[in-house]
Amino acid sequence: MSMPFIDLAAQQRRIRDKIDAAIAKVLDSGAYVMGPQVREFEARLADFGQAKLALSCANGTDAIALPLMAWGVGPGDAVFCPSFTFAATPEVVPWVEATPVFVDVLPDTYNLDPAKLEAAIAAVKAEGKLTPKVVIAVDLFGQPADYPAIRAICDREGLKLIADSAQGFGCTLNGRHPLHWADVATTSFFPAKPLGAYGDGGAVLTNDQTLWDLMDSYRVHGKAVGPDLDGKTFDHDPKYLNTRIGMNSRLDTIQAAILLEKLAIFAEEIDLRQVVANRYAEGLKGAVISTPTVIAGGVSVWAQYVIEHQNRDGLAAHLKTLGIPTAVYYPVPMHVQAPYAHFPRGPEGLPVTEAKARTVLALPMHPYLSETDQATIIDAIRGFNG
Ligand SMILES: *Cc1c(COP(=O)(O)O)cnc(C)c1O
């Protein structure tokens, strides 16, 4: 037998009629770029994430770049982020010619370690070459970072905070979404993310209208936005007034229409993911394996269900022979990847990140994982003695 790692088909079977109708409506309308579904989706997404505003864009990578551009982060600026993350998190920092500074994570939640963040900021200040500007916290595998602690550090140091919630959109801490603490929360609609489209997409959530306007400008070639036009008259279409150097990063109308249908069932899917996570925790209890720890007061959206095993590769091979797919996120931390190896790190290095890269293993996880398939997975793991 064989089972999928993430079963996107099960979700599609559930809402296929609605998706087909939503796509047909876009095709009939002809508004393929920035159609009304885009604004509607932005409004619904903002509501879901307890935000005043959401700005959709082409992918979750651009979503992190847009606030950096709008804040004018650039050469000589330090942006602190984990190394135990997907490449997109640090990748956007050199785009604006700023410098990523890699910080280690906590051994239980895999999220940014506030004490190590403080040490890294102090070291950068002591060295005096870079100016600390931004922290990017990642909601790795779906659970919120320690936002109260990280926000307190950012406030004390005068830093902006980005919540990279590409894996964690929908997660909460004490009932609040990451934007409660962060200046912006970003997410990705890559199909395998908890809230995925049928193609690429992303969004930035914020409570700051001025920032939203600026990011709106950067998203469409630096077009003139509200404040650029106020009190001015033009002898040409101001649409072609480019007031800054931007990019082209729009969410397709078709993807927005699809996402509206997916968002409608997302809260329920988060609950279903929790049921699956609970079954894993129960079934794997007592096995020689660590199951995930979620921060106190936190609700994970379980983008991944990650266990640890000292013979990780042996276990993965054993499961593969039984038709059970697994994945390793992430086998090579960003700070040791060739293009990133020269960037600075926190003063004590990243021993936790390096150790976790050798032991973590993600199991099949999606809202529609059946009890039978899950029992098969649990039995297979329990049956491995290697
Ligand atoms: C997927 C992901 C991104 C980037 O999203 P894309 O839509 O693929 O560009 C950024 N950060 C993290 C942590 C991710 O997992």
mmCIF file of C-alpha atoms and ligand atoms in Angstrom:
data_model
loop_
_atom_site.group_PDB
_atom_site.id
_atom_site.type_symbol
_atom_site.label_atom_id
_atom_site.label_comp_id
_atom_site.label_asym_id
_atom_site.label_seq_id
_atom_site.Cartn_x
_atom_site.Cartn_y
_atom_site.Cartn_z
ATOM 1 C CA MET A 1 0.000 0.000 0.000
ATOM 2 C CA SER A 2 0.993 3.577 -0.414
ATOM 3 C CA MET A 3 -0.379 6.788 1.021
ATOM 4 C CA PRO A 4 0.208 10.452 0.187
ATOM 5 C CA PHE A 5 2.356 12.693 2.409
ATOM 6 C CA ILE A 6 -0.177 15.512 1.985
ATOM 7 C CA ASP A 7 -3.507 14.477 0.443
ATOM 8 C CA LEU A 8 -4.603 17.546 -1.538
ATOM 9 C CA ALA A 9 -7.021 15.390 -3.543
ATOM 10 C CA ALA A 10 -9.140 14.621 -0.462
ATOM 11 C CA GLN A 11 -9.762 18.332 0.111
ATOM 12 C CA GLN A 12 -10.427 18.885 -3.580
ATOM 13 C CA ARG A 13 -13.076 16.153 -3.659
ATOM 14 C CA ARG A 14 -14.872 17.995 -0.870
ATOM 15 C CA ILE A 15 -15.047 21.420 -2.547
ATOM 16 C CA ARG A 16 -14.454 20.661 -6.233
ATOM 17 C CA ASP A 17 -17.899 21.929 -7.328
ATOM 18 C CA LYS A 18 -17.395 25.262 -5.601
ATOM 19 C CA ILE A 19 -13.864 25.624 -6.987
ATOM 20 C CA ASP A 20 -15.040 24.860 -10.523
ATOM 21 C CA ALA A 21 -17.810 27.450 -10.229
ATOM 22 C CA ALA A 22 -15.432 30.041 -8.775
ATOM 23 C CA ILE A 23 -12.908 29.511 -11.595
ATOM 24 C CA ALA A 24 -15.644 29.653 -14.248
ATOM 25 C CA LYS A 25 -16.816 32.971 -12.832
ATOM 26 C CA VAL A 26 -13.335 34.442 -13.207
ATOM 27 C CA LEU A 27 -13.015 33.109 -16.761
ATOM 28 C CA ASP A 28 -16.359 34.671 -17.671
ATOM 29 C CA SER A 29 -15.502 38.016 -16.056
ATOM 30 C CA GLY A 30 -12.224 38.573 -17.892
ATOM 31 C CA ALA A 31 -10.754 40.266 -14.782
ATOM 32 C CA TYR A 32 -7.761 37.936 -14.549
ATOM 33 C CA VAL A 33 -5.516 40.400 -12.737
ATOM 34 C CA MET A 34 -6.711 42.286 -9.635
ATOM 35 C CA GLY A 35 -10.304 41.235 -10.146
ATOM 36 C CA PRO A 36 -12.871 41.780 -7.366
ATOM 37 C CA GLN A 37 -12.097 38.377 -5.822
ATOM 38 C CA VAL A 38 -8.620 39.663 -4.907
ATOM 39 C CA ARG A 39 -9.988 42.483 -2.734
ATOM 40 C CA GLU A 40 -12.640 40.203 -1.285
ATOM 41 C CA PHE A 41 -10.071 37.596 -0.387
ATOM 42 C CA GLU A 42 -7.799 40.225 1.186
ATOM 43 C CA ALA A 43 -10.693 41.389 3.379
ATOM 44 C CA ARG A 44 -11.595 37.844 4.470
ATOM 45 C CA LEU A 45 -7.963 36.920 5.076
ATOM 46 C CA ALA A 46 -7.441 40.008 7.257
ATOM 47 C CA ASP A 47 -10.514 39.062 9.308
ATOM 48 C CA PHE A 48 -9.267 35.533 9.771
ATOM 49 C CA GLY A 49 -5.841 36.713 10.948
ATOM 50 C CA GLN A 50 -7.240 39.430 13.269
ATOM 51 C CA ALA A 51 -5.693 42.119 11.072
ATOM 52 C CA LYS A 52 -7.045 45.440 9.827
ATOM 53 C CA LEU A 53 -5.569 44.885 6.379
ATOM 54 C CA ALA A 54 -4.128 42.209 4.116
ATOM 55 C CA LEU A 55 -2.167 42.710 0.922
ATOM 56 C CA SER A 56 -2.007 39.736 -1.409
ATOM 57 C CA CYS A 57 1.030 39.123 -3.610
ATOM 58 C CA ALA A 58 2.578 36.529 -5.910
ATOM 59 C CA ASN A 59 4.142 34.234 -3.277
ATOM 60 C CA GLY A 60 5.223 33.967 0.339
ATOM 61 C CA THR A 61 8.767 35.016 -0.486
ATOM 62 C CA ASP A 62 7.724 38.385 -1.949
ATOM 63 C CA ALA A 63 5.466 38.764 1.098
ATOM 64 C CA ILE A 64 8.598 38.966 3.292
ATOM 65 C CA ALA A 65 10.438 41.209 0.820
ATOM 66 C CA LEU A 66 7.619 43.782 0.540
ATOM 67 C CA PRO A 67 7.782 45.091 4.130
ATOM 68 C CA LEU A 68 11.602 45.176 3.968
ATOM 69 C CA MET A 69 11.341 47.349 0.837
ATOM 70 C CA ALA A 70 8.619 49.549 2.332
ATOM 71 C CA TRP A 71 10.649 50.130 5.500
ATOM 72 C CA GLY A 72 13.687 51.061 3.423
ATOM 73 C CA VAL A 73 15.860 48.301 4.899
ATOM 74 C CA GLY A 74 19.140 48.291 2.991
ATOM 75 C CA PRO A 75 22.941 48.198 3.015
ATOM 76 C CA GLY A 76 24.471 48.114 6.499
ATOM 77 C CA ASP A 77 21.252 46.881 8.126
ATOM 78 C CA ALA A 78 21.097 43.618 10.098
ATOM 79 C CA VAL A 79 18.047 41.368 9.852
ATOM 80 C CA PHE A 80 17.960 38.617 12.485
ATOM 81 C CA CYS A 81 16.341 35.306 11.521
ATOM 82 C CA PRO A 82 16.551 31.586 12.175
ATOM 83 C CA SER A 83 18.652 29.288 10.009
ATOM 84 C CA PHE A 84 16.340 26.336 10.670
ATOM 85 C CA THR A 85 13.773 27.454 8.075
ATOM 86 C CA PHE A 86 12.959 27.428 4.374
ATOM 87 C CA ALA A 87 15.378 29.390 2.158
ATOM 88 C CA ALA A 88 12.866 32.183 1.532
ATOM 89 C CA THR A 89 13.240 33.559 5.079
ATOM 90 C CA PRO A 90 16.876 34.717 4.738
ATOM 91 C CA GLU A 91 16.826 34.953 0.938
ATOM 92 C CA VAL A 92 14.964 38.252 0.736
ATOM 93 C CA VAL A 93 17.453 40.035 3.013
ATOM 94 C CA PRO A 94 20.312 40.219 0.468
ATOM 95 C CA TRP A 95 17.714 41.231 -2.152
ATOM 96 C CA VAL A 96 17.602 44.626 -0.420
ATOM 97 C CA GLU A 97 21.378 44.489 0.211
ATOM 98 C CA ALA A 98 20.923 44.066 3.953
ATOM 99 C CA THR A 99 22.670 41.319 5.967
ATOM 100 C CA PRO A 100 20.930 38.304 7.506
ATOM 101 C CA VAL A 101 22.242 37.363 10.959
ATOM 102 C CA PHE A 102 21.456 33.742 11.795
ATOM 103 C CA VAL A 103 20.123 32.951 15.268
ATOM 104 C CA ASP A 104 19.692 29.528 16.869
ATOM 105 C CA VAL A 105 16.339 27.997 17.832
ATOM 106 C CA LEU A 106 14.849 26.439 20.950
ATOM 107 C CA PRO A 107 15.339 22.656 21.183
ATOM 108 C CA ASP A 108 11.681 21.859 21.903
ATOM 109 C CA THR A 109 9.662 24.132 19.571
ATOM 110 C CA TYR A 110 12.349 24.705 16.870
ATOM 111 C CA ASN A 111 11.435 28.401 16.889
ATOM 112 C CA LEU A 112 13.683 31.428 17.453
ATOM 113 C CA ASP A 113 15.402 31.359 20.871
ATOM 114 C CA PRO A 114 14.781 34.785 22.496
ATOM 115 C CA ALA A 115 17.932 34.581 24.656
ATOM 116 C CA LYS A 116 20.079 33.832 21.628
ATOM 117 C CA LEU A 117 18.365 36.619 19.699
ATOM 118 C CA GLU A 118 19.340 39.056 22.445
ATOM 119 C CA ALA A 119 22.924 37.783 22.388
ATOM 120 C CA ALA A 120 23.103 38.146 18.597
ATOM 121 C CA ILE A 121 21.774 41.718 18.708
ATOM 122 C CA ALA A 122 24.272 42.623 21.454
ATOM 123 C CA ALA A 123 27.141 41.122 19.430
ATOM 124 C CA VAL A 124 26.167 43.041 16.279
ATOM 125 C CA LYS A 125 25.956 46.285 18.246
ATOM 126 C CA ALA A 126 29.300 45.643 19.951
ATOM 127 C CA GLU A 127 30.982 45.015 16.629
ATOM 128 C CA GLY A 128 29.553 48.245 15.259
ATOM 129 C CA LYS A 129 29.556 47.317 11.554
ATOM 130 C CA LEU A 130 25.832 46.700 11.063
ATOM 131 C CA THR A 131 22.732 48.439 12.415
ATOM 132 C CA PRO A 132 20.077 46.099 13.855
ATOM 133 C CA LYS A 133 16.788 46.824 12.050
ATOM 134 C CA VAL A 134 14.450 43.841 11.755
ATOM 135 C CA VAL A 135 13.729 40.444 13.306
ATOM 136 C CA ILE A 136 12.042 37.738 11.214
ATOM 137 C CA ALA A 137 10.466 35.105 13.450
ATOM 138 C CA VAL A 138 9.268 31.927 11.730
ATOM 139 C CA ASP A 139 6.246 29.879 12.833
ATOM 140 C CA LEU A 140 8.043 26.676 11.971
ATOM 141 C CA PHE A 141 5.963 23.578 11.232
ATOM 142 C CA GLY A 142 2.829 25.590 12.051
ATOM 143 C CA GLN A 143 3.259 26.787 15.627
ATOM 144 C CA PRO A 144 3.703 30.363 16.844
ATOM 145 C CA ALA A 145 7.127 31.612 17.852
ATOM 146 C CA ASP A 146 7.553 33.050 21.360
ATOM 147 C CA TYR A 147 6.103 36.400 20.293
ATOM 148 C CA PRO A 148 5.711 38.048 23.719
ATOM 149 C CA ALA A 149 9.428 37.561 24.428
ATOM 150 C CA ILE A 150 10.543 38.501 20.905
ATOM 151 C CA ARG A 151 8.309 41.610 20.817
ATOM 152 C CA ALA A 152 9.747 42.781 24.152
ATOM 153 C CA ILE A 153 13.262 42.528 22.694
ATOM 154 C CA CYS A 154 12.217 44.355 19.509
ATOM 155 C CA ASP A 155 10.606 47.149 21.541
ATOM 156 C CA ARG A 156 13.687 47.578 23.699
ATOM 157 C CA GLU A 157 16.008 47.599 20.673
ATOM 158 C CA GLY A 158 13.742 49.597 18.345
ATOM 159 C CA LEU A 159 13.436 46.782 15.791
ATOM 160 C CA LYS A 160 10.634 45.869 13.404
ATOM 161 C CA LEU A 161 9.202 42.356 13.699
ATOM 162 C CA ILE A 162 8.073 40.198 10.779
ATOM 163 C CA ALA A 163 6.137 37.006 11.557
ATOM 164 C CA ASP A 164 6.986 34.622 8.695
ATOM 165 C CA SER A 165 3.842 32.560 9.051
ATOM 166 C CA ALA A 166 4.062 30.764 5.700
ATOM 167 C CA GLN A 167 3.697 27.490 7.584
ATOM 168 C CA GLY A 168 1.748 28.887 10.506
ATOM 169 C CA PHE A 169 -1.029 31.049 9.112
ATOM 170 C CA GLY A 170 -4.011 30.419 11.393
ATOM 171 C CA CYS A 171 -1.887 29.578 14.454
ATOM 172 C CA THR A 172 -2.547 31.424 17.703
ATOM 173 C CA LEU A 173 -0.890 32.124 21.028
ATOM 174 C CA ASN A 174 -3.266 32.749 23.934
ATOM 175 C CA GLY A 175 -6.015 33.185 21.340
ATOM 176 C CA ARG A 176 -4.194 35.875 19.383
ATOM 177 C CA HIS A 177 -2.713 35.648 15.894
ATOM 178 C CA PRO A 178 1.007 36.520 15.408
ATOM 179 C CA LEU A 179 0.156 40.005 14.107
ATOM 180 C CA HIS A 180 -0.880 40.937 17.640
ATOM 181 C CA TRP A 181 2.864 41.168 18.350
ATOM 182 C CA ALA A 182 4.415 41.561 14.902
ATOM 183 C CA ASP A 183 4.466 44.649 12.663
ATOM 184 C CA VAL A 184 3.516 42.417 9.757
ATOM 185 C CA ALA A 185 2.629 38.740 9.423
ATOM 186 C CA THR A 186 3.351 37.105 6.089
ATOM 187 C CA THR A 187 2.095 33.886 4.573
ATOM 188 C CA SER A 188 2.343 31.672 1.509
ATOM 189 C CA PHE A 189 -0.365 29.947 -0.511
ATOM 190 C CA PHE A 190 1.988 27.384 -2.048
ATOM 191 C CA PRO A 191 -0.296 24.359 -2.518
ATOM 192 C CA ALA A 192 1.221 22.256 0.288
ATOM 193 C CA LYS A 193 0.947 24.975 2.966
ATOM 194 C CA PRO A 194 -1.979 24.671 5.389
ATOM 195 C CA LEU A 195 -3.885 27.348 3.422
ATOM 196 C CA GLY A 196 -2.753 26.564 -0.118
ATOM 197 C CA ALA A 197 -3.917 27.684 -3.561
ATOM 198 C CA TYR A 198 -3.617 25.790 -6.868
ATOM 199 C CA GLY A 199 -0.468 27.673 -7.731
ATOM 200 C CA ASP A 200 1.707 30.313 -6.088
ATOM 201 C CA GLY A 201 0.440 33.110 -3.903
ATOM 202 C CA GLY A 202 1.217 35.025 -0.732
ATOM 203 C CA ALA A 203 0.035 37.805 1.544
ATOM 204 C CA VAL A 204 1.141 40.357 4.122
ATOM 205 C CA LEU A 205 -1.129 41.219 7.055
ATOM 206 C CA THR A 206 -0.761 44.538 8.844
ATOM 207 C CA ASN A 207 -2.701 47.050 10.931
ATOM 208 C CA ASP A 208 -0.845 49.997 9.348
ATOM 209 C CA GLN A 209 -2.628 51.694 6.421
ATOM 210 C CA THR A 210 0.427 53.759 5.453
ATOM 211 C CA LEU A 211 2.552 50.631 5.262
ATOM 212 C CA TRP A 212 -0.187 48.863 3.255
ATOM 213 C CA ASP A 213 -0.223 51.740 0.729
ATOM 214 C CA LEU A 214 3.558 51.610 0.358
ATOM 215 C CA MET A 215 3.566 47.828 -0.101
ATOM 216 C CA ASP A 216 0.732 48.217 -2.621
ATOM 217 C CA SER A 217 3.054 50.526 -4.555
ATOM 218 C CA TYR A 218 6.021 48.138 -4.383
ATOM 219 C CA ARG A 219 3.797 45.240 -5.451
ATOM 220 C CA VAL A 220 2.974 47.007 -8.740
ATOM 221 C CA HIS A 221 6.187 48.556 -10.101
ATOM 222 C CA GLY A 222 6.348 51.368 -7.559
ATOM 223 C CA LYS A 223 3.116 52.898 -8.846
ATOM 224 C CA ALA A 224 1.988 56.151 -7.266
ATOM 225 C CA VAL A 225 -0.316 55.479 -4.288
ATOM 226 C CA GLY A 226 -2.550 57.751 -2.183
ATOM 227 C CA PRO A 227 0.101 59.912 -0.493
ATOM 228 C CA ASP A 228 2.073 60.266 -3.781
ATOM 229 C CA LEU A 229 -0.986 61.761 -5.509
ATOM 230 C CA ASP A 230 -2.456 63.933 -2.757
ATOM 231 C CA GLY A 231 -2.933 67.511 -3.838
ATOM 232 C CA LYS A 232 -1.261 66.980 -7.215
ATOM 233 C CA THR A 233 -2.652 67.219 -10.734
ATOM 234 C CA PHE A 234 -1.361 65.319 -13.748
ATOM 235 C CA ASP A 235 -1.480 65.826 -17.485
ATOM 236 C CA HIS A 236 -1.134 62.043 -17.957
ATOM 237 C CA ASP A 237 -2.662 58.903 -16.404
ATOM 238 C CA PRO A 238 -1.151 58.734 -12.886
ATOM 239 C CA LYS A 239 -1.245 54.946 -13.269
ATOM 240 C CA TYR A 240 2.031 55.381 -15.152
ATOM 241 C CA LEU A 241 3.609 57.524 -12.493
ATOM 242 C CA ASN A 242 6.279 55.354 -10.874
ATOM 243 C CA THR A 243 7.435 56.891 -7.649
ATOM 244 C CA ARG A 244 9.793 54.117 -6.469
ATOM 245 C CA ILE A 245 11.420 51.001 -7.924
ATOM 246 C CA GLY A 246 9.104 48.113 -7.194
ATOM 247 C CA MET A 247 8.285 44.712 -8.615
ATOM 248 C CA ASN A 248 5.377 42.793 -10.134
ATOM 249 C CA SER A 249 3.921 40.622 -7.390
ATOM 250 C CA ARG A 250 0.169 40.212 -7.700
ATOM 251 C CA LEU A 251 -2.064 37.329 -6.660
ATOM 252 C CA ASP A 252 -3.960 36.002 -9.703
ATOM 253 C CA THR A 253 -7.722 36.493 -9.568
ATOM 254 C CA ILE A 254 -8.207 32.765 -10.176
ATOM 255 C CA GLN A 255 -6.076 31.924 -7.146
ATOM 256 C CA ALA A 256 -7.986 34.457 -5.024
ATOM 257 C CA ALA A 257 -11.280 32.865 -6.117
ATOM 258 C CA ILE A 258 -9.934 29.410 -5.205
ATOM 259 C CA LEU A 259 -8.586 30.666 -1.886
ATOM 260 C CA LEU A 260 -11.962 32.168 -0.946
ATOM 261 C CA GLU A 261 -13.430 28.642 -1.102
ATOM 262 C CA LYS A 262 -10.508 27.145 0.791
ATOM 263 C CA LEU A 263 -10.579 29.839 3.481
ATOM 264 C CA ALA A 264 -14.248 29.028 4.076
ATOM 265 C CA ILE A 265 -13.299 25.565 5.393
ATOM 266 C CA PHE A 266 -9.909 26.489 6.868
ATOM 267 C CA ALA A 267 -10.990 26.858 10.516
ATOM 268 C CA GLU A 268 -12.558 23.420 10.405
ATOM 269 C CA GLU A 269 -9.441 21.993 8.755
ATOM 270 C CA ILE A 270 -7.269 23.407 11.537
ATOM 271 C CA ASP A 271 -9.424 21.480 14.028
ATOM 272 C CA LEU A 272 -9.086 18.319 11.932
ATOM 273 C CA ARG A 273 -5.302 18.757 11.853
ATOM 274 C CA GLN A 274 -5.335 18.975 15.649
ATOM 275 C CA VAL A 275 -7.254 15.687 15.837
ATOM 276 C CA VAL A 276 -4.590 14.041 13.661
ATOM 277 C CA ALA A 277 -1.795 15.542 15.786
ATOM 278 C CA ASN A 278 -3.455 14.298 18.978
ATOM 279 C CA ARG A 279 -3.698 10.770 17.566
ATOM 280 C CA TYR A 280 0.002 10.817 16.689
ATOM 281 C CA ALA A 281 0.958 12.086 20.148
ATOM 282 C CA GLU A 282 -1.140 9.393 21.805
ATOM 283 C CA GLY A 283 -0.038 6.578 19.485
ATOM 284 C CA LEU A 284 3.666 7.389 19.594
ATOM 285 C CA LYS A 285 3.809 7.916 23.352
ATOM 286 C CA GLY A 286 6.539 5.842 24.964
ATOM 287 C CA ALA A 287 8.213 5.029 21.682
ATOM 288 C CA VAL A 288 11.908 6.047 21.676
ATOM 289 C CA ILE A 289 10.973 9.181 19.839
ATOM 290 C CA SER A 290 10.245 12.781 20.687
ATOM 291 C CA THR A 291 6.864 14.048 19.589
ATOM 292 C CA PRO A 292 6.299 17.787 19.076
ATOM 293 C CA THR A 293 6.079 20.273 21.926
ATOM 294 C CA VAL A 294 3.832 23.276 21.304
ATOM 295 C CA ILE A 295 4.536 26.525 23.177
ATOM 296 C CA ALA A 296 2.287 26.990 26.259
ATOM 297 C CA GLY A 297 -0.946 28.695 25.164
ATOM 298 C CA GLY A 298 -0.179 27.984 21.510
ATOM 299 C CA VAL A 299 -2.347 26.381 18.824
ATOM 300 C CA SER A 300 -0.430 24.930 15.886
ATOM 301 C CA VAL A 301 -1.888 24.524 12.415
ATOM 302 C CA TRP A 302 0.417 21.517 11.976
ATOM 303 C CA ALA A 303 1.926 22.316 8.600
ATOM 304 C CA GLN A 304 4.199 19.414 9.503
ATOM 305 C CA TYR A 305 4.141 16.770 12.206
ATOM 306 C CA VAL A 306 7.799 16.366 13.104
ATOM 307 C CA ILE A 307 9.240 13.664 15.321
ATOM 308 C CA GLU A 308 12.861 13.075 16.228
ATOM 309 C CA HIS A 309 14.796 9.839 16.083
ATOM 310 C CA GLN A 310 18.485 9.136 16.639
ATOM 311 C CA ASN A 311 18.453 6.811 13.582
ATOM 312 C CA ARG A 312 16.300 9.158 11.507
ATOM 313 C CA ASP A 313 17.494 7.941 8.106
ATOM 314 C CA GLY A 314 17.066 4.296 9.124
ATOM 315 C CA LEU A 315 13.514 4.975 10.264
ATOM 316 C CA ALA A 316 12.694 6.861 7.050
ATOM 317 C CA ALA A 317 14.019 3.956 4.949
ATOM 318 C CA HIS A 318 12.028 1.444 7.018
ATOM 319 C CA LEU A 319 8.820 3.451 6.563
ATOM 320 C CA LYS A 320 9.482 3.812 2.843
ATOM 321 C CA THR A 321 9.599 0.019 2.420
ATOM 322 C CA LEU A 322 6.115 -0.046 3.967
ATOM 323 C CA GLY A 323 4.806 2.584 1.538
ATOM 324 C CA ILE A 324 4.828 5.404 4.114
ATOM 325 C CA PRO A 325 6.313 8.668 2.832
ATOM 326 C CA THR A 326 8.281 10.978 5.123
ATOM 327 C CA ALA A 327 10.279 14.164 4.598
ATOM 328 C CA VAL A 328 13.166 15.949 6.279
ATOM 329 C CA TYR A 329 12.692 19.662 6.961
ATOM 330 C CA TYR A 330 15.452 20.811 6.821
ATOM 331 C CA PRO A 331 18.481 18.566 6.223
ATOM 332 C CA VAL A 332 20.901 21.456 5.596
ATOM 333 C CA PRO A 333 20.438 24.589 7.734
ATOM 334 C CA MET A 334 20.627 27.881 5.866
ATOM 335 C CA HIS A 335 23.791 29.150 7.610
ATOM 336 C CA VAL A 336 25.814 26.279 6.141
ATOM 337 C CA GLN A 337 24.389 26.520 2.602
ATOM 338 C CA ALA A 338 27.081 27.855 0.254
ATOM 339 C CA PRO A 339 25.499 31.217 -0.702
ATOM 340 C CA TYR A 340 24.707 32.000 2.959
ATOM 341 C CA ALA A 341 27.764 30.611 4.770
ATOM 342 C CA HIS A 342 29.561 33.970 4.916
ATOM 343 C CA PHE A 343 26.744 35.780 6.714
ATOM 344 C CA PRO A 344 27.119 36.412 10.448
ATOM 345 C CA ARG A 345 25.725 34.173 13.190
ATOM 346 C CA GLY A 346 24.882 34.627 16.839
ATOM 347 C CA PRO A 347 27.928 34.529 19.156
ATOM 348 C CA GLU A 348 27.494 30.893 20.262
ATOM 349 C CA GLY A 349 26.880 29.569 16.759
ATOM 350 C CA LEU A 350 23.868 27.379 15.989
ATOM 351 C CA PRO A 351 24.437 24.038 17.777
ATOM 352 C CA VAL A 352 20.710 23.319 18.273
ATOM 353 C CA THR A 353 19.914 23.934 14.596
ATOM 354 C CA GLU A 354 22.788 21.686 13.517
ATOM 355 C CA ALA A 355 21.728 18.867 15.878
ATOM 356 C CA LYS A 356 18.051 19.040 14.865
ATOM 357 C CA ALA A 357 18.899 18.856 11.168
ATOM 358 C CA ARG A 358 20.201 15.327 11.882
ATOM 359 C CA THR A 359 17.222 13.983 13.856
ATOM 360 C CA VAL A 360 13.955 15.540 12.594
ATOM 361 C CA LEU A 361 11.518 13.579 10.452
ATOM 362 C CA ALA A 362 8.123 14.784 9.191
ATOM 363 C CA LEU A 363 5.283 12.246 8.990
ATOM 364 C CA PRO A 364 2.263 12.343 6.684
ATOM 365 C CA MET A 365 0.030 15.190 7.905
ATOM 366 C CA HIS A 366 -3.160 16.689 6.483
ATOM 367 C CA PRO A 367 -6.715 17.228 7.721
ATOM 368 C CA TYR A 368 -8.061 14.135 5.969
ATOM 369 C CA LEU A 369 -5.584 11.524 7.220
ATOM 370 C CA SER A 370 -7.741 8.521 8.145
ATOM 371 C CA GLU A 371 -7.520 6.710 11.474
ATOM 372 C CA THR A 372 -6.650 3.516 9.599
ATOM 373 C CA ASP A 373 -3.738 5.062 7.721
ATOM 374 C CA GLN A 374 -2.549 6.733 10.876
ATOM 375 C CA ALA A 375 -2.652 3.446 12.796
ATOM 376 C CA THR A 376 -0.533 1.914 10.014
ATOM 377 C CA ILE A 377 2.032 4.705 10.375
ATOM 378 C CA ILE A 378 2.129 4.467 14.161
ATOM 379 C CA ASP A 379 2.500 0.669 14.104
ATOM 380 C CA ALA A 380 5.271 0.919 11.526
ATOM 381 C CA ILE A 381 7.199 3.392 13.679
ATOM 382 C CA ARG A 382 6.710 1.296 16.801
ATOM 383 C CA GLY A 383 7.890 -1.767 14.869
ATOM 384 C CA PHE A 384 11.210 -0.172 13.958
ATOM 385 C CA ASN A 385 14.097 -1.187 16.152
ATOM 386 C CA GLY A 386 17.119 0.418 14.653
HETATM 387 C C1 LIG B 1 7.046 28.266 1.994
HETATM 388 C C2 LIG B 1 7.764 29.241 2.858
HETATM 389 C C3 LIG B 1 8.065 30.545 2.416
HETATM 390 C C4 LIG B 1 7.918 31.006 1.004
HETATM 391 O O1 LIG B 1 6.739 30.839 0.393
HETATM 392 P P1 LIG B 1 6.628 30.729 -1.223
HETATM 393 O O2 LIG B 1 5.183 30.982 -1.430
HETATM 394 O O3 LIG B 1 7.056 29.357 -1.594
HETATM 395 O O4 LIG B 1 7.465 31.788 -1.817
HETATM 396 C C5 LIG B 1 8.641 31.423 3.317
HETATM 397 N N1 LIG B 1 8.934 31.044 4.567
HETATM 398 C C6 LIG B 1 8.685 29.809 5.026
HETATM 399 C C7 LIG B 1 9.028 29.466 6.434
HETATM 400 C C8 LIG B 1 8.103 28.852 4.183
HETATM 401 O O5 LIG B 1 7.869 27.615 4.646
#
